[in-house]
Tab-separated table of C-alpha atoms in Angstrom:
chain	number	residue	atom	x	y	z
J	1	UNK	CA	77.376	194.189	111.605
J	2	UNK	CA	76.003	193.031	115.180
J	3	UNK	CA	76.215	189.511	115.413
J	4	UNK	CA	72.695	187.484	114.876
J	5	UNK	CA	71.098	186.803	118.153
J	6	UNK	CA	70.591	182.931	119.666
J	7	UNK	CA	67.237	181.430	119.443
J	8	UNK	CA	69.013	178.496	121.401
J	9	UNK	CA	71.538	179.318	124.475
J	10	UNK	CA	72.738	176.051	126.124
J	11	UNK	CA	75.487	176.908	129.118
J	12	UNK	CA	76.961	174.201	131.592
J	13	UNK	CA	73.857	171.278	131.437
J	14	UNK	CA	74.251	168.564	132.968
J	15	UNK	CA	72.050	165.371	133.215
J	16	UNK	CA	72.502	161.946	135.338
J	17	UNK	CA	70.078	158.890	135.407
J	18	UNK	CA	71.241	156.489	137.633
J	19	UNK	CA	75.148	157.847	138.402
J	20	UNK	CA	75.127	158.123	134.193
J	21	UNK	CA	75.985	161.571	132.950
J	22	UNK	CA	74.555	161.481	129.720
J	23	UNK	CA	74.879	165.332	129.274
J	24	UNK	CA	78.090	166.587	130.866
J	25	UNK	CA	78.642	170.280	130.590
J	26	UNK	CA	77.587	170.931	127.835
J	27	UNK	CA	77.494	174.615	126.094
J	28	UNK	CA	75.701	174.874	122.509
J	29	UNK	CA	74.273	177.954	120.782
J	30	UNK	CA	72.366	177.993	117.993
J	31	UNK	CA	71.818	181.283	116.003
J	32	UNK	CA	68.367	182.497	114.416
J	33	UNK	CA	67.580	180.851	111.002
J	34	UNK	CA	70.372	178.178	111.241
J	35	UNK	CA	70.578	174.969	110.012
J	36	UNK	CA	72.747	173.171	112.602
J	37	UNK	CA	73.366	169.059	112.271
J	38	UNK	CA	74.338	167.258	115.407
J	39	UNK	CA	76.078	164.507	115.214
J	40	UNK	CA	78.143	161.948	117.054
J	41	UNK	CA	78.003	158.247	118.281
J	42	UNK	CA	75.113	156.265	120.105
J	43	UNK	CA	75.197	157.216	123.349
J	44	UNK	CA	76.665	160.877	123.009
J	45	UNK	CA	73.339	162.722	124.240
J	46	UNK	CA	72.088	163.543	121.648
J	47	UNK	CA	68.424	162.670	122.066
J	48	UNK	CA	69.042	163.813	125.934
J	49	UNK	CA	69.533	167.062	124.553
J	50	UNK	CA	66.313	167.162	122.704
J	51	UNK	CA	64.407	166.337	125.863
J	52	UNK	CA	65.834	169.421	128.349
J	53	UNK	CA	65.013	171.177	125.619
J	54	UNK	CA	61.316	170.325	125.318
J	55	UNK	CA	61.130	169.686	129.361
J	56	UNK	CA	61.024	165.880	129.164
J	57	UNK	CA	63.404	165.813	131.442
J	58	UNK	CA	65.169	168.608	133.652
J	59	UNK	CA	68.942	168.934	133.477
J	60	UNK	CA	70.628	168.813	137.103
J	61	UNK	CA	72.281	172.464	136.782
J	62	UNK	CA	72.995	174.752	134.067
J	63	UNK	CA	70.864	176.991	131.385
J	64	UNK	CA	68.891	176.583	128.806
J	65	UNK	CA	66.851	179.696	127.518
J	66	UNK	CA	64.562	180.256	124.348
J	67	UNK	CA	65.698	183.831	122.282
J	68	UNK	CA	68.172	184.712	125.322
J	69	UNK	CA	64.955	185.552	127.634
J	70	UNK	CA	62.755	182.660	128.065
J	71	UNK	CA	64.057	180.148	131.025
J	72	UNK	CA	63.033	176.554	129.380
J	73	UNK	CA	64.330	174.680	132.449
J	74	UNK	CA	61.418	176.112	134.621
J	75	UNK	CA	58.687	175.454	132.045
J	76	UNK	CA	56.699	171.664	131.029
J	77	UNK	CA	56.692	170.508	127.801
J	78	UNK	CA	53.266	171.784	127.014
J	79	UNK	CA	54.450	175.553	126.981
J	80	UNK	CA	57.916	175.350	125.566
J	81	UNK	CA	55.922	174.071	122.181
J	82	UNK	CA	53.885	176.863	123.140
J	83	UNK	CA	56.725	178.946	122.741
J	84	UNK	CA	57.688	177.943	119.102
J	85	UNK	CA	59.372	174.794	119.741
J	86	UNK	CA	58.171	171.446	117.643
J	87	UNK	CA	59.918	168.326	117.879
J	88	UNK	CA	59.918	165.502	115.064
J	89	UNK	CA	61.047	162.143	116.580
J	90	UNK	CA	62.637	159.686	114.543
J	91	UNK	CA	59.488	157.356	114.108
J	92	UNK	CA	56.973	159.410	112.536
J	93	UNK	CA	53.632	160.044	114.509
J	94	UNK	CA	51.231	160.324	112.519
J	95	UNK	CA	46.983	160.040	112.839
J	96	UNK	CA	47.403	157.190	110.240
J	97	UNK	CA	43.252	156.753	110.068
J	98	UNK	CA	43.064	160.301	108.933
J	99	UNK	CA	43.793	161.786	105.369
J	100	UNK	CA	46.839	164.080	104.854
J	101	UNK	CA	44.474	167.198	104.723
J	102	UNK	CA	43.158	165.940	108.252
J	103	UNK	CA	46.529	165.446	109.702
J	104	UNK	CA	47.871	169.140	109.106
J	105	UNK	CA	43.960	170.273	110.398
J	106	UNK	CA	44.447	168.934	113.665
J	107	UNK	CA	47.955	170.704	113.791
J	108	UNK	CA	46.742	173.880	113.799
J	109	UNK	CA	46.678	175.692	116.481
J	110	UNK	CA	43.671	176.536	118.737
J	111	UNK	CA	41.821	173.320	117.192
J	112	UNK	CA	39.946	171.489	119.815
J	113	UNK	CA	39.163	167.461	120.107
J	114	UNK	CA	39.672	165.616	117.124
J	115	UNK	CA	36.136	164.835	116.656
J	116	UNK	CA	35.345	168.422	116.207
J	117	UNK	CA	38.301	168.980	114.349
J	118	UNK	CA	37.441	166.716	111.725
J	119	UNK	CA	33.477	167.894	111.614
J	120	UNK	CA	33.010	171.027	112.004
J	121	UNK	CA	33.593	173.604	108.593
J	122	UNK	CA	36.808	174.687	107.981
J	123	UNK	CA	37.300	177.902	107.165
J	124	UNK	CA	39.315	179.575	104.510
J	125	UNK	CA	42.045	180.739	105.872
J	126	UNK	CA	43.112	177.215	107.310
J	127	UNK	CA	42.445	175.601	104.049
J	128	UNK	CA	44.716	177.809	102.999
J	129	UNK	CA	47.555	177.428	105.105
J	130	UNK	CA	47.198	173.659	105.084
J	131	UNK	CA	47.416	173.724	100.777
J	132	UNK	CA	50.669	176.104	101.498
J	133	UNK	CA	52.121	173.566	104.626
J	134	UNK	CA	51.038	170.939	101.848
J	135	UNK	CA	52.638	172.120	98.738
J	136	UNK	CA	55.561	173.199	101.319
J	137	UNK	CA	56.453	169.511	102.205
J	138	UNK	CA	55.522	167.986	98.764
J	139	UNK	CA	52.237	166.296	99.950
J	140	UNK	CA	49.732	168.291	97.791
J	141	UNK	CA	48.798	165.459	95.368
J	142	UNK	CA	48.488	162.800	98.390
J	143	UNK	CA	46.297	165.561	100.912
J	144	UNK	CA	42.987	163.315	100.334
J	145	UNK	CA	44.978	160.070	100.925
J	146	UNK	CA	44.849	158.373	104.082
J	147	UNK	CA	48.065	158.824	106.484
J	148	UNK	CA	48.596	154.879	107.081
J	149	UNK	CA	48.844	154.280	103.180
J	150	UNK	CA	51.587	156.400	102.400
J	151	UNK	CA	55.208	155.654	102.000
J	152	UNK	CA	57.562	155.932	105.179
J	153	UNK	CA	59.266	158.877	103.972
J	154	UNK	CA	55.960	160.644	102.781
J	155	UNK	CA	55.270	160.046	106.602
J	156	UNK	CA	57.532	161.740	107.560
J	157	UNK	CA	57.136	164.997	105.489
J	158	UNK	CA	53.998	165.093	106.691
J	159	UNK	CA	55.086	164.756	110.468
J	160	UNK	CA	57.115	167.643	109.501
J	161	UNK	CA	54.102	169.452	107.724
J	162	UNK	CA	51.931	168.876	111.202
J	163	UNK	CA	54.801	170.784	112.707
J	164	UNK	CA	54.992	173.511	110.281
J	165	UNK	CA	51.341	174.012	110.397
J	166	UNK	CA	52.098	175.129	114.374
J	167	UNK	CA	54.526	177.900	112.834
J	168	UNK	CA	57.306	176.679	114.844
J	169	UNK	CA	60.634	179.016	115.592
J	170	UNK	CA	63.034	176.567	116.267
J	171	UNK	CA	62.715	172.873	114.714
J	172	UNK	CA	64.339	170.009	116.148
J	173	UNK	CA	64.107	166.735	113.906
J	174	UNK	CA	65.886	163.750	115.324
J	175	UNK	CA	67.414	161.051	112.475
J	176	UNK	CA	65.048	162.200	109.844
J	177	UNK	CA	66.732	160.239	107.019
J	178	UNK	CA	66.339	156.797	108.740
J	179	UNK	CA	64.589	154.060	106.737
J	180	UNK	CA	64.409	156.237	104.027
J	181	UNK	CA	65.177	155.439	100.018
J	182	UNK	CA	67.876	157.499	98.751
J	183	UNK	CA	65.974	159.875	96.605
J	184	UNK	CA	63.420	160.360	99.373
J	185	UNK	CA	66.547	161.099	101.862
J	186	UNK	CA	67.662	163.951	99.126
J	187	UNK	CA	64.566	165.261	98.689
J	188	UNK	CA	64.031	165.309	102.784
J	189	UNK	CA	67.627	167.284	102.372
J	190	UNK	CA	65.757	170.056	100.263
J	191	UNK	CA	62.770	170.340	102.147
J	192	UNK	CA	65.327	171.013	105.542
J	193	UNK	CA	67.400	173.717	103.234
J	194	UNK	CA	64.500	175.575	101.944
J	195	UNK	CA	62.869	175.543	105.652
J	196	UNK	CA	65.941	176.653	107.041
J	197	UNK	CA	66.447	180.772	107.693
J	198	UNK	CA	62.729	181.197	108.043
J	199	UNK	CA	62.823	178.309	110.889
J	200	UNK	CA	65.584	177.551	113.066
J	201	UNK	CA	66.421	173.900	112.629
J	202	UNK	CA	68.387	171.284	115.002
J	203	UNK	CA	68.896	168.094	113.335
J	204	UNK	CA	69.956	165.012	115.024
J	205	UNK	CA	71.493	162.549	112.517
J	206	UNK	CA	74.339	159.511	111.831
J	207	UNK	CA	73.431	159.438	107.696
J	208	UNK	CA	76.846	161.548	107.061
J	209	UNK	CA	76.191	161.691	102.807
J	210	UNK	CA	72.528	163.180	103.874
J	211	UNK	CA	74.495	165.386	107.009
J	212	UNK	CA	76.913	166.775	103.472
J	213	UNK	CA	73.733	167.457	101.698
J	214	UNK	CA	72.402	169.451	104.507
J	215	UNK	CA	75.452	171.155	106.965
J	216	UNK	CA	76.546	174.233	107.284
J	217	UNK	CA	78.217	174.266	110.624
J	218	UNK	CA	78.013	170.115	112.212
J	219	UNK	CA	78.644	169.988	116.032
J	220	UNK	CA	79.672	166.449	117.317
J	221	UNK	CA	78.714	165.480	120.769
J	222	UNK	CA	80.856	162.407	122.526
J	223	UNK	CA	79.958	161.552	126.106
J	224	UNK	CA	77.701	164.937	126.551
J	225	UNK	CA	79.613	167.421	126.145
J	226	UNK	CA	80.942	168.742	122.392
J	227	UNK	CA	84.078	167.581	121.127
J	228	UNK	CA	84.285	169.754	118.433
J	229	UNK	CA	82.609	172.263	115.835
J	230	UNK	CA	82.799	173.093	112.154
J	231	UNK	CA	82.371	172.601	108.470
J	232	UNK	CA	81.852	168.724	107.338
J	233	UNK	CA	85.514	168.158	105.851
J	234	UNK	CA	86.556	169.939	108.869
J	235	UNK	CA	85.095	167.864	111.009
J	236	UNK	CA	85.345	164.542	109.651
J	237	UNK	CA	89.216	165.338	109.784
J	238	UNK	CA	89.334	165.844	113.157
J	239	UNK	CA	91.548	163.333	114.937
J	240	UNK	CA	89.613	163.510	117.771
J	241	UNK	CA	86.362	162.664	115.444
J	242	UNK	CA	87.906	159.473	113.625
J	243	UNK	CA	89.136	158.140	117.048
J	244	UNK	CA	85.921	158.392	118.503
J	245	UNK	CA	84.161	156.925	116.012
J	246	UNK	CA	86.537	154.369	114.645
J	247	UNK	CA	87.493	153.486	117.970
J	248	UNK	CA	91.279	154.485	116.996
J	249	UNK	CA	93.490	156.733	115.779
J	250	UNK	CA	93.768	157.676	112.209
J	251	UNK	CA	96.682	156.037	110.634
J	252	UNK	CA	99.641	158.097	109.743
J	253	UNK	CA	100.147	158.883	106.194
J	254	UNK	CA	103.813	157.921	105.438
């Protein structure tokens, strides 16, 4: 069996701001219709990351390329979400004077000003696809509510529903458990796992009972580059893991 082709091929980036290397060679691949959680402490790059991905920023040297073809360090952010590429950022952005069923409108692609958006007839087909994104994200019975009423993590669903309603390839979702109640941080956990195969899905987060829920393969970052790779157990075992995060090394058993 051939192995499954990268959406996501990350060779030798680097980044400085200000004689700071906050990505420092860094190689990452991420596979079509994978689930991968990023990890590590603050400061590791993480978010950096994110933005040479999406071109809000441009990495000093190395490659980044979209399904092994498309060169993302030559393009703005504008056409890399173009491309397939949606970003959720950790505070939800949502149009919180706007109803749920508004919200995933004025995701669609091809819709104009908001204004328009919001008056002119909608056809069937869209009100179709938002009741799917809807139902998808577990917003159906709020879609007439207004955005600003609804809970924090119901905000973020539906960030994640405007996102979906762009039929995005790859997903990147930074710290999407933060603030959230525990049952809304499982349920956020489903939502990722059922996504995941038909999307390609990055996920930045520290929330390490909500990173079990969700891993398959974790990749910690530590001073921009990646320290190490694997399974949770694996890699909450790693020596090199506990020292960096505990700040020492892990006692000796005796």
């Amino acid at each position: 069996m051939l192995p499954p082709e990268f959406i996501l091929t990350i060779e030798g980036v680097s980044k400085s701001f200000d004689g700071f290397k906050a990505i420092n060679d860094l190689t990452l691949y991420i596979d079509t219709g994978e689930l991968r959680t990023i990890i590590g402490p603050n400061g590791a790059g993480k978010s950096t990351m994110l933005d040479l991905i999406t071109g809000r920023a441009r990495p000093d040297c190395g490659k980044i390329e979209f399904e092994r073809s498309t060169d993302l360090t030559r393009l703005n952010e504008y056409k890399i979400n173009r491309l397939g590429i949606g970003r959720k950022f950790q505070t939800p952005t949502v149009y919180i004077e706007h109803t749920v069923f508004e919200n995933i409108l004025l995701s669609i692609p091809g819709r104009r000003g908001v204004w328009e958006t919001i008056f002119s007839r909608t056809k069937p087909s869209q009100r179709e696809r938002i009741d799917e994104v809807l139902e998808t994200v577990g917003l159906t019975a709020e879609k007439e509510r207004r955005a600003g009423a609804l809970a924090h993590g119901q905000k973020q669903w539906l960030e994640i529903g405007m996102l979906l309603a762009q039929d995005p390839k790859l997903l990147l979702v930074d710290e999407p458990a933060a603030g959230m109640t525990d049952e809304e941080t499982v349920k956020t956990g489903e939502l990722l796992l059922r996504l995941a195969g038909k999307h390609s899905i990055v996920v930045i987060e520290h929330d390490m009972t909500f990173v079990r829920q969700i891993a398959r393969k974790v990749t910690v970052l530590h001073q921009g580059s990646v320290l190490c790779e694997g399974a949770v157990d694996e890699v909450q075992n790693n020596e090199k893991v506990i020292e960096v995060y505990l700040g020492r090394k892990k006692k000796e058993k005796h």
